[in-house]
Tab-separated table of C-alpha atoms in Angstrom:
chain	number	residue	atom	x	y	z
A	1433	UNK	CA	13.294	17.645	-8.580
A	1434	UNK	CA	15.821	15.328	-9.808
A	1435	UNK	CA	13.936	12.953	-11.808
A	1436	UNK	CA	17.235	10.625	-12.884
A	1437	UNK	CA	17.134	9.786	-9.396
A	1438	UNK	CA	14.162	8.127	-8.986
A	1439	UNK	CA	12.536	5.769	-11.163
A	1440	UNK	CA	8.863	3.229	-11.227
A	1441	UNK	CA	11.136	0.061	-10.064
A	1442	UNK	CA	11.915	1.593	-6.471
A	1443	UNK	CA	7.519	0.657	-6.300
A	1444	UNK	CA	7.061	-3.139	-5.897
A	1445	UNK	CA	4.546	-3.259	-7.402
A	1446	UNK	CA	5.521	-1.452	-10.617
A	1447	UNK	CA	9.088	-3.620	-10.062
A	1448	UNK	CA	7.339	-6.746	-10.352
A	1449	UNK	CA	5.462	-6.458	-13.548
A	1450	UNK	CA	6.906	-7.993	-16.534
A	1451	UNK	CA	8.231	-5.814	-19.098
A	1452	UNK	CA	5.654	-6.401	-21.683
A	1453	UNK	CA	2.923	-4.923	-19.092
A	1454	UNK	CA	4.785	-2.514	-17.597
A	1455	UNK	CA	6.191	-1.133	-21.113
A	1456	UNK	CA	2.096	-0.486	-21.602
A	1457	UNK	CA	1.563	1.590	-18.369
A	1458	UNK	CA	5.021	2.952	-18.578
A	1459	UNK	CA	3.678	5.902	-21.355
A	1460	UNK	CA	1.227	7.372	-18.946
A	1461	UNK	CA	3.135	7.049	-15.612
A	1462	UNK	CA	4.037	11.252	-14.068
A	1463	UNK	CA	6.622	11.314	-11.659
A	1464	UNK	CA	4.941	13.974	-9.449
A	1465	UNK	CA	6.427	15.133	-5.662
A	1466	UNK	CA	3.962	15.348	-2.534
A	1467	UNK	CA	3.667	17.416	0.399
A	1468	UNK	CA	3.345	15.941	4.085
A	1469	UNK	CA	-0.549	17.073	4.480
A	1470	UNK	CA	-1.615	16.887	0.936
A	1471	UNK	CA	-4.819	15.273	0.571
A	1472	UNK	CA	-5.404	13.119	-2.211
A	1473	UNK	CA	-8.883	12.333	-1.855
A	1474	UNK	CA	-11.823	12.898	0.662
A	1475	UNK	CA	-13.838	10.194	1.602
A	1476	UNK	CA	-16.890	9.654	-0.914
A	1477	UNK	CA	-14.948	11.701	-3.435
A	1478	UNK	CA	-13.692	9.618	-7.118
A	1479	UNK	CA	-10.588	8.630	-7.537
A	1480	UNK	CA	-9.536	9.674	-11.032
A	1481	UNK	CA	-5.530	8.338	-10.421
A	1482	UNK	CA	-3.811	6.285	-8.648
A	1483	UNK	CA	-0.435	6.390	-6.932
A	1484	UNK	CA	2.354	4.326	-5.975
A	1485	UNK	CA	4.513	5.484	-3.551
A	1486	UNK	CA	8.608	5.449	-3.952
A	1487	UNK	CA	9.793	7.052	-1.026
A	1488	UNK	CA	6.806	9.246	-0.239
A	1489	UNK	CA	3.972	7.136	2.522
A	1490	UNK	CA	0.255	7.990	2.082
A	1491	UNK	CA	-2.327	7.177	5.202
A	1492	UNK	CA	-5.891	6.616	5.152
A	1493	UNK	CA	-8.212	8.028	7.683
A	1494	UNK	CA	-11.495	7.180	8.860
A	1495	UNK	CA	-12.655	10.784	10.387
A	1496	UNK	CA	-15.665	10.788	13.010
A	1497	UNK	CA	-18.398	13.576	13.428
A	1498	UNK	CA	-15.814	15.205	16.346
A	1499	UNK	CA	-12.987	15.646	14.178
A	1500	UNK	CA	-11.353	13.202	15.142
A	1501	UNK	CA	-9.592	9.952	13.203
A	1502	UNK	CA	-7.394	7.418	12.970
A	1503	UNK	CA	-5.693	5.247	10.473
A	1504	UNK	CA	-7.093	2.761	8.845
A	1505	UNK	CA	-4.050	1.461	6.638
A	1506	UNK	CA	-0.536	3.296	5.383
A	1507	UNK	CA	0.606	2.680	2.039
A	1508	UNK	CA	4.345	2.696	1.066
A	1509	UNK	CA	6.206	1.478	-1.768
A	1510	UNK	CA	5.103	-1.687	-1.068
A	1511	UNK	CA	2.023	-0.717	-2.753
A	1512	UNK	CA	-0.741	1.730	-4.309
A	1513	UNK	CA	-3.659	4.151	-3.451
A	1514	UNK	CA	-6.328	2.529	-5.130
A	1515	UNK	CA	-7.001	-0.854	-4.448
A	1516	UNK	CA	-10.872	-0.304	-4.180
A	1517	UNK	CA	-11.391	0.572	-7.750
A	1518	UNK	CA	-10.380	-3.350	-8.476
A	1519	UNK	CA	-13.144	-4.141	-6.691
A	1520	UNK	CA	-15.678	-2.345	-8.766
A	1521	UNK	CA	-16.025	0.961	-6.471
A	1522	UNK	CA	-15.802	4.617	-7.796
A	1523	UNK	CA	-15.465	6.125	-4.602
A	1524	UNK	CA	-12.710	6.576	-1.586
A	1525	UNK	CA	-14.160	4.925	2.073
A	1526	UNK	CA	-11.431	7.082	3.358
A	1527	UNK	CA	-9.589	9.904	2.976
A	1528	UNK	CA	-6.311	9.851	1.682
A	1529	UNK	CA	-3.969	12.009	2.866
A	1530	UNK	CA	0.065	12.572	2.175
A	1531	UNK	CA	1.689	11.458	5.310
A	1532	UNK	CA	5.908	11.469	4.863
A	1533	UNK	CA	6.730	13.601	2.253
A	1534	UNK	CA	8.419	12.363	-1.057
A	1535	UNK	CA	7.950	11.092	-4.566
A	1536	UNK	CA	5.135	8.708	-6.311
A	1537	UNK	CA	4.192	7.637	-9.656
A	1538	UNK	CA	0.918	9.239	-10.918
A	1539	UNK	CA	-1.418	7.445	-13.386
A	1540	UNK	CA	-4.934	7.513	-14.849
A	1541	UNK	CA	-7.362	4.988	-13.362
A	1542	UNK	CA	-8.610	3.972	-16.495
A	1543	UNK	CA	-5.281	3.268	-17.586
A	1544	UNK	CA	-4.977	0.530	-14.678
A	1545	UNK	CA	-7.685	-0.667	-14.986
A	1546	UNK	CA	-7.866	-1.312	-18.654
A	1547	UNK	CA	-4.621	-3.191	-17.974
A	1548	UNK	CA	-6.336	-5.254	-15.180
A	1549	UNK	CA	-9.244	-5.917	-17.287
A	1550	UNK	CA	-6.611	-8.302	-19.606
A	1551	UNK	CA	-5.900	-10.760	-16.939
A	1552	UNK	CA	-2.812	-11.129	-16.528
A	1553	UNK	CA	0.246	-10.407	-14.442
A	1554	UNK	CA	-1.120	-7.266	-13.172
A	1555	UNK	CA	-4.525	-8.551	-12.328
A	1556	UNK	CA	-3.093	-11.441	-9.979
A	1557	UNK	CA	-0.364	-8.733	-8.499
A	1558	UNK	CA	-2.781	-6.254	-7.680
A	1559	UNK	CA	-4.935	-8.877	-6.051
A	1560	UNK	CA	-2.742	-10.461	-4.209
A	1561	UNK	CA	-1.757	-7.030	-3.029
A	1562	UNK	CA	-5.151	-5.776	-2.001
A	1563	UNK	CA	-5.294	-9.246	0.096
A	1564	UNK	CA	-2.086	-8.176	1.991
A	1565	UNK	CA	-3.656	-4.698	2.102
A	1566	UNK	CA	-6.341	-6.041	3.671
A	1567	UNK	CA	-4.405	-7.720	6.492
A	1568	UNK	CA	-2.806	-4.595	7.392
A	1569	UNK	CA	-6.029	-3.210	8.216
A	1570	UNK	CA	-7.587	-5.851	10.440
A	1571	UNK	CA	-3.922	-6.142	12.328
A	1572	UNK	CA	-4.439	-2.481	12.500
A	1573	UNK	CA	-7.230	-2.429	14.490
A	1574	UNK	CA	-6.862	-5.564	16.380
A	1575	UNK	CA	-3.464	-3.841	17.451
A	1576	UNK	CA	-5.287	-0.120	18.564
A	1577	UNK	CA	-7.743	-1.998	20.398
A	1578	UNK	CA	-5.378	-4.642	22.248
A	1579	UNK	CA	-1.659	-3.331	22.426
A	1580	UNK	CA	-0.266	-0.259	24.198
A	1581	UNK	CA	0.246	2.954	22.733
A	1582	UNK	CA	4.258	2.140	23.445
A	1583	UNK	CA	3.706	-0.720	21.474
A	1584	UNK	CA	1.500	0.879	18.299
A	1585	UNK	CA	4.422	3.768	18.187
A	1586	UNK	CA	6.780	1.102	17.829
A	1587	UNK	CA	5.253	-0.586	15.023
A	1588	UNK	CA	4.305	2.549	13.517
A	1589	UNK	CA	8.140	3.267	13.349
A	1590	UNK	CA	9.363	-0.036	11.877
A	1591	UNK	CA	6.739	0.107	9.169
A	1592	UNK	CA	7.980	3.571	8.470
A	1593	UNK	CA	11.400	3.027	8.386
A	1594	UNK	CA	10.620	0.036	6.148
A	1595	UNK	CA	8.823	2.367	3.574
A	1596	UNK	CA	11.301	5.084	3.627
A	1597	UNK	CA	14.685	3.712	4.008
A	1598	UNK	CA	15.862	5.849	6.263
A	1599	UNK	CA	16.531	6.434	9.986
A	1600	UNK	CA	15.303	9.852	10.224
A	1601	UNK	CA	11.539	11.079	9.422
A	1602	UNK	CA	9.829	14.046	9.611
A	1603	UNK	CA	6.772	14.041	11.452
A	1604	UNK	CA	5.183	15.821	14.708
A	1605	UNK	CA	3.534	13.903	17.573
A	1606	UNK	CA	0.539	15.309	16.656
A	1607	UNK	CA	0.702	13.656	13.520
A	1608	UNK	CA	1.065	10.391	15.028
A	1609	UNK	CA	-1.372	10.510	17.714
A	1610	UNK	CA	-3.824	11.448	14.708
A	1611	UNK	CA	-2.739	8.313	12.931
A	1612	UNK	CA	-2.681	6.127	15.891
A	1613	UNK	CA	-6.466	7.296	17.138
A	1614	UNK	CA	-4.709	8.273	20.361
A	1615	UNK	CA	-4.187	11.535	22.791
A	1616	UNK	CA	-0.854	13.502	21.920
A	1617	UNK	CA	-0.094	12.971	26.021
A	1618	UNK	CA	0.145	9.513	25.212
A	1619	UNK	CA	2.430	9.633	22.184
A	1620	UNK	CA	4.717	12.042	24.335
A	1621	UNK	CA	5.200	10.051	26.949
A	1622	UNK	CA	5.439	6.740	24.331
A	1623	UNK	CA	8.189	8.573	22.861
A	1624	UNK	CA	10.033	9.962	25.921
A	1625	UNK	CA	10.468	6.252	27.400
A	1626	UNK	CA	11.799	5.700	23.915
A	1627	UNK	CA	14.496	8.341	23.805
A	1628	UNK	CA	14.998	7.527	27.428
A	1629	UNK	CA	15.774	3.720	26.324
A	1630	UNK	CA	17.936	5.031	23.522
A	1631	UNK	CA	16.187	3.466	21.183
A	1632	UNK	CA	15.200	6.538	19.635
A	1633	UNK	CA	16.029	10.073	19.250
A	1634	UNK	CA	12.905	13.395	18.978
A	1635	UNK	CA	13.207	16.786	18.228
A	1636	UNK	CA	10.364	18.669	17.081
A	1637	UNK	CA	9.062	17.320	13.395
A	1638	UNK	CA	12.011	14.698	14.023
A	1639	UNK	CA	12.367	11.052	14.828
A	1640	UNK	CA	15.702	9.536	14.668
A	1641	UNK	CA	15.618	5.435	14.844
A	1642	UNK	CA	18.965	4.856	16.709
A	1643	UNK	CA	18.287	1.136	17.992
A	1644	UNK	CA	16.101	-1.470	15.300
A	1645	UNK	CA	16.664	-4.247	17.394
A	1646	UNK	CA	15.738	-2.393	20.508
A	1647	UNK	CA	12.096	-0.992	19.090
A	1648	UNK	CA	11.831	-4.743	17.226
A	1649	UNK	CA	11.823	-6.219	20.720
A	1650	UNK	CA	9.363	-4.250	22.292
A	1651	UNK	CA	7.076	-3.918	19.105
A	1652	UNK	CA	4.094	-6.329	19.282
A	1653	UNK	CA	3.151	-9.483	17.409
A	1654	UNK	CA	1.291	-7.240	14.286
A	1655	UNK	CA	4.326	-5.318	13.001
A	1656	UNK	CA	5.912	-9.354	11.765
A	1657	UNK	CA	2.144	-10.757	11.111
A	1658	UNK	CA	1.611	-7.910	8.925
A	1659	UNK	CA	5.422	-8.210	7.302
A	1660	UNK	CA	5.187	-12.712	6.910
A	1661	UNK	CA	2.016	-11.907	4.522
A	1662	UNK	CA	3.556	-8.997	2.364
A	1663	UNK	CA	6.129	-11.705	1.724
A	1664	UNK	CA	4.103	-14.713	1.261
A	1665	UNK	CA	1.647	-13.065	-0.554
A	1666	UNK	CA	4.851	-10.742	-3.339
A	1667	UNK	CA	7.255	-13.382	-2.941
A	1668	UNK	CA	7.430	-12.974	-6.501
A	1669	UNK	CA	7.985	-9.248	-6.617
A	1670	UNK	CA	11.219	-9.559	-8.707
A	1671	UNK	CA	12.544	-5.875	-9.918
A	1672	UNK	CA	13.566	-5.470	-13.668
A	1673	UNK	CA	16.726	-4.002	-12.346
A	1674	UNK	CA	18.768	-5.627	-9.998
A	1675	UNK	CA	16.617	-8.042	-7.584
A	1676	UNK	CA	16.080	-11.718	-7.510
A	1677	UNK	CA	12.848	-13.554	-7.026
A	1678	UNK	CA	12.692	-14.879	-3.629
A	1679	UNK	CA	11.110	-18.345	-4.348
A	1680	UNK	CA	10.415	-19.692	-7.842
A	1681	UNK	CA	6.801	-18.940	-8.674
A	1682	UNK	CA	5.214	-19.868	-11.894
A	1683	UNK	CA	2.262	-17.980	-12.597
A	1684	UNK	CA	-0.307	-19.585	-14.136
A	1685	UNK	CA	-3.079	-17.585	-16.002
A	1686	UNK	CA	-6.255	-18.074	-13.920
A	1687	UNK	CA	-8.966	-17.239	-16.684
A	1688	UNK	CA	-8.918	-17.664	-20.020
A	1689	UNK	CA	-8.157	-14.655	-22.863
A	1690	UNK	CA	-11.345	-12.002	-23.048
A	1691	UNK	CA	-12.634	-9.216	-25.102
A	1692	UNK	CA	-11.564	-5.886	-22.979
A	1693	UNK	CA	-13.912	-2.889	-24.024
A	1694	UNK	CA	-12.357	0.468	-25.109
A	1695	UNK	CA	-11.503	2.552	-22.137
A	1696	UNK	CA	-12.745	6.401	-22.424
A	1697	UNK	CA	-10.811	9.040	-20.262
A	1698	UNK	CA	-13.817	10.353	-17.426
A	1699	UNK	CA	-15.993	7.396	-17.927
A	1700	UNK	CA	-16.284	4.560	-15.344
A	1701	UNK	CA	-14.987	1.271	-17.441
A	1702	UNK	CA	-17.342	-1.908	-17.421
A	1703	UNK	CA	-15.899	-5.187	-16.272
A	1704	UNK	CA	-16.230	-7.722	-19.448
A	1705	UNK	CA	-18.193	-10.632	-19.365
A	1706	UNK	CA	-15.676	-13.857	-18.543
A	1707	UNK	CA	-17.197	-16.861	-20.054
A	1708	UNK	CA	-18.898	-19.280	-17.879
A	1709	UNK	CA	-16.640	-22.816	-17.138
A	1710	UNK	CA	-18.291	-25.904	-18.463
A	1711	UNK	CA	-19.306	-28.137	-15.657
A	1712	UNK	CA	-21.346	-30.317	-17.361
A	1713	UNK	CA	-20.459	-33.680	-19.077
A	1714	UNK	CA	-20.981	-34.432	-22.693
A	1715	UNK	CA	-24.158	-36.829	-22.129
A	1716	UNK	CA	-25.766	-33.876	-19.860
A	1717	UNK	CA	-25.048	-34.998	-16.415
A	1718	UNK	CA	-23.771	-32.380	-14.180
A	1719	UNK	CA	-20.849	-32.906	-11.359
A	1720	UNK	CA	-22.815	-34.312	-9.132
A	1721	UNK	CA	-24.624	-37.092	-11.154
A	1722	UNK	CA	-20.989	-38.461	-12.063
């Protein structure tokens, strides 16, 4: 693997940190190469590492007592594997499993989260992101339950081709219908009225997008509601190399500077105390006597 090729500002979310924080996670960050089908973590299993994603795209399932699943959410380099250990959990809800093949960065939970446990840029990034995150989801499954399957493949594509940067990706129909929650019949035929359109082109473990604008107008309503809150919510994702911030943004610091505890490697770190905000005048009253 060529490593000079790649490097942590093709992530966003590693691009938007300010030097001073990134230069701290920077150290423990492993450039490491994954496999379509490897599986990062089972559901109720610990995560021990994050990822970020450069031009590799990681899905998380939901599997059923049948064998089935389905996608919950896909993560690109928009983003990280990890989110739920910000919000105090140990433990994957779903597995996480390698879905386009590629590169991501690799670094120790602790590590994050003794960076997230300072307060500052990172902590109001990474929330922020797990907010957009968490739109993906619902407009996931609003979109499997309501829209065709013609329509979810489309989508599927565009946020694909978004992630990846290129035209062509390597994946089977089975794969999709697994990530869609749908019959392979259906993905075929999806697919065929596609290709037929010219909007596409399939051979086997190959789609080719040959028309954008063609799969953009028949896409549904969730592939832009999804894509208007990733840039709402990063408008400020501004690269140390090369990119501009998109709308001037001054980040305030939202709490005040606390004691973070020492992190030790296979331990699960304890959120510090914040200290409480005085709502109380200085003859005693509280807010609501004033």
């Amino acid at each position: 693997m060529n490593n000079s090729a790649y490097n942590p500002n093709q992530n966003h979310l590693l691009g938007a940190l300010p030097d001073i924080e990134f230069n701290r996670l920077a150290p423990f960050l492993e450039l490491v190469s994954l496999q379509t089908g490897d599986v990062l973590c089972e559901s109720g299993e610990k995560l021990s590492s994050v990822y970020f994603p450069i031009s590799s795209t990681i899905s998380l399932q939901n599997l059923l007592e049948n064998g089935s699943s389905s996608e919950v959410t896909g993560i690109g380099n928009e983003g990280m594997l990890g989110t739920m250990l910000l919000m105090g959990g140990q433990s994957m809800p779903s597995r996480a499993i390698v879905q386009i093949a590629g590169q991501a960065y690799k670094l120790r939970a602790d590590i994050l989260l003794k960076e997230f446990y300072l307060a500052g840029t990172t902590l109001r990034l990474l929330l922020r992101y797990t907010q957009a995150l968490i739109t993906q989801t619902t407009q996931t499954a609003v979109c499997n339950r309501h829209h065709t399957i013609e329509q979810q493949l489309c989508r599927w594509l565009l946020v694909t081709n978004d992630r990846v940067s290129t035209r062509e990706i390597k994946v089977t129909q089975e794969t999709i219908a697994n990530i869609l929650g749908v019959r392979r019949e259906g993905v075929t035929e999806a697919a065929g009225h596609l290709q037929s359109l010219g909007y596409i082109h399939y051979r086997r473990g190959h789609i080719t997008i040959s028309n954008q604008r063609g799969l953009q107008e028949l896409v549904c309503e969730c592939h832009a509601v999804v894509k208007k809150e990733f840039a709402r919510l990063m408008c400020d994702d501004m690269h140390r190399q090369g990119a501009h911030q998109s709308l001037p943004i001054v980040l305030t610091p939202i709490f005040p500077p606390v004691f973070v505890p020492e992190f030790k490697p296979g331990t699960p770190p304890v959120a510090p105390k914040l200290p409480l905000p005085n709502i109380f005048s200085s003859n005693g009253a509280g807010l609501i006597g004033r």
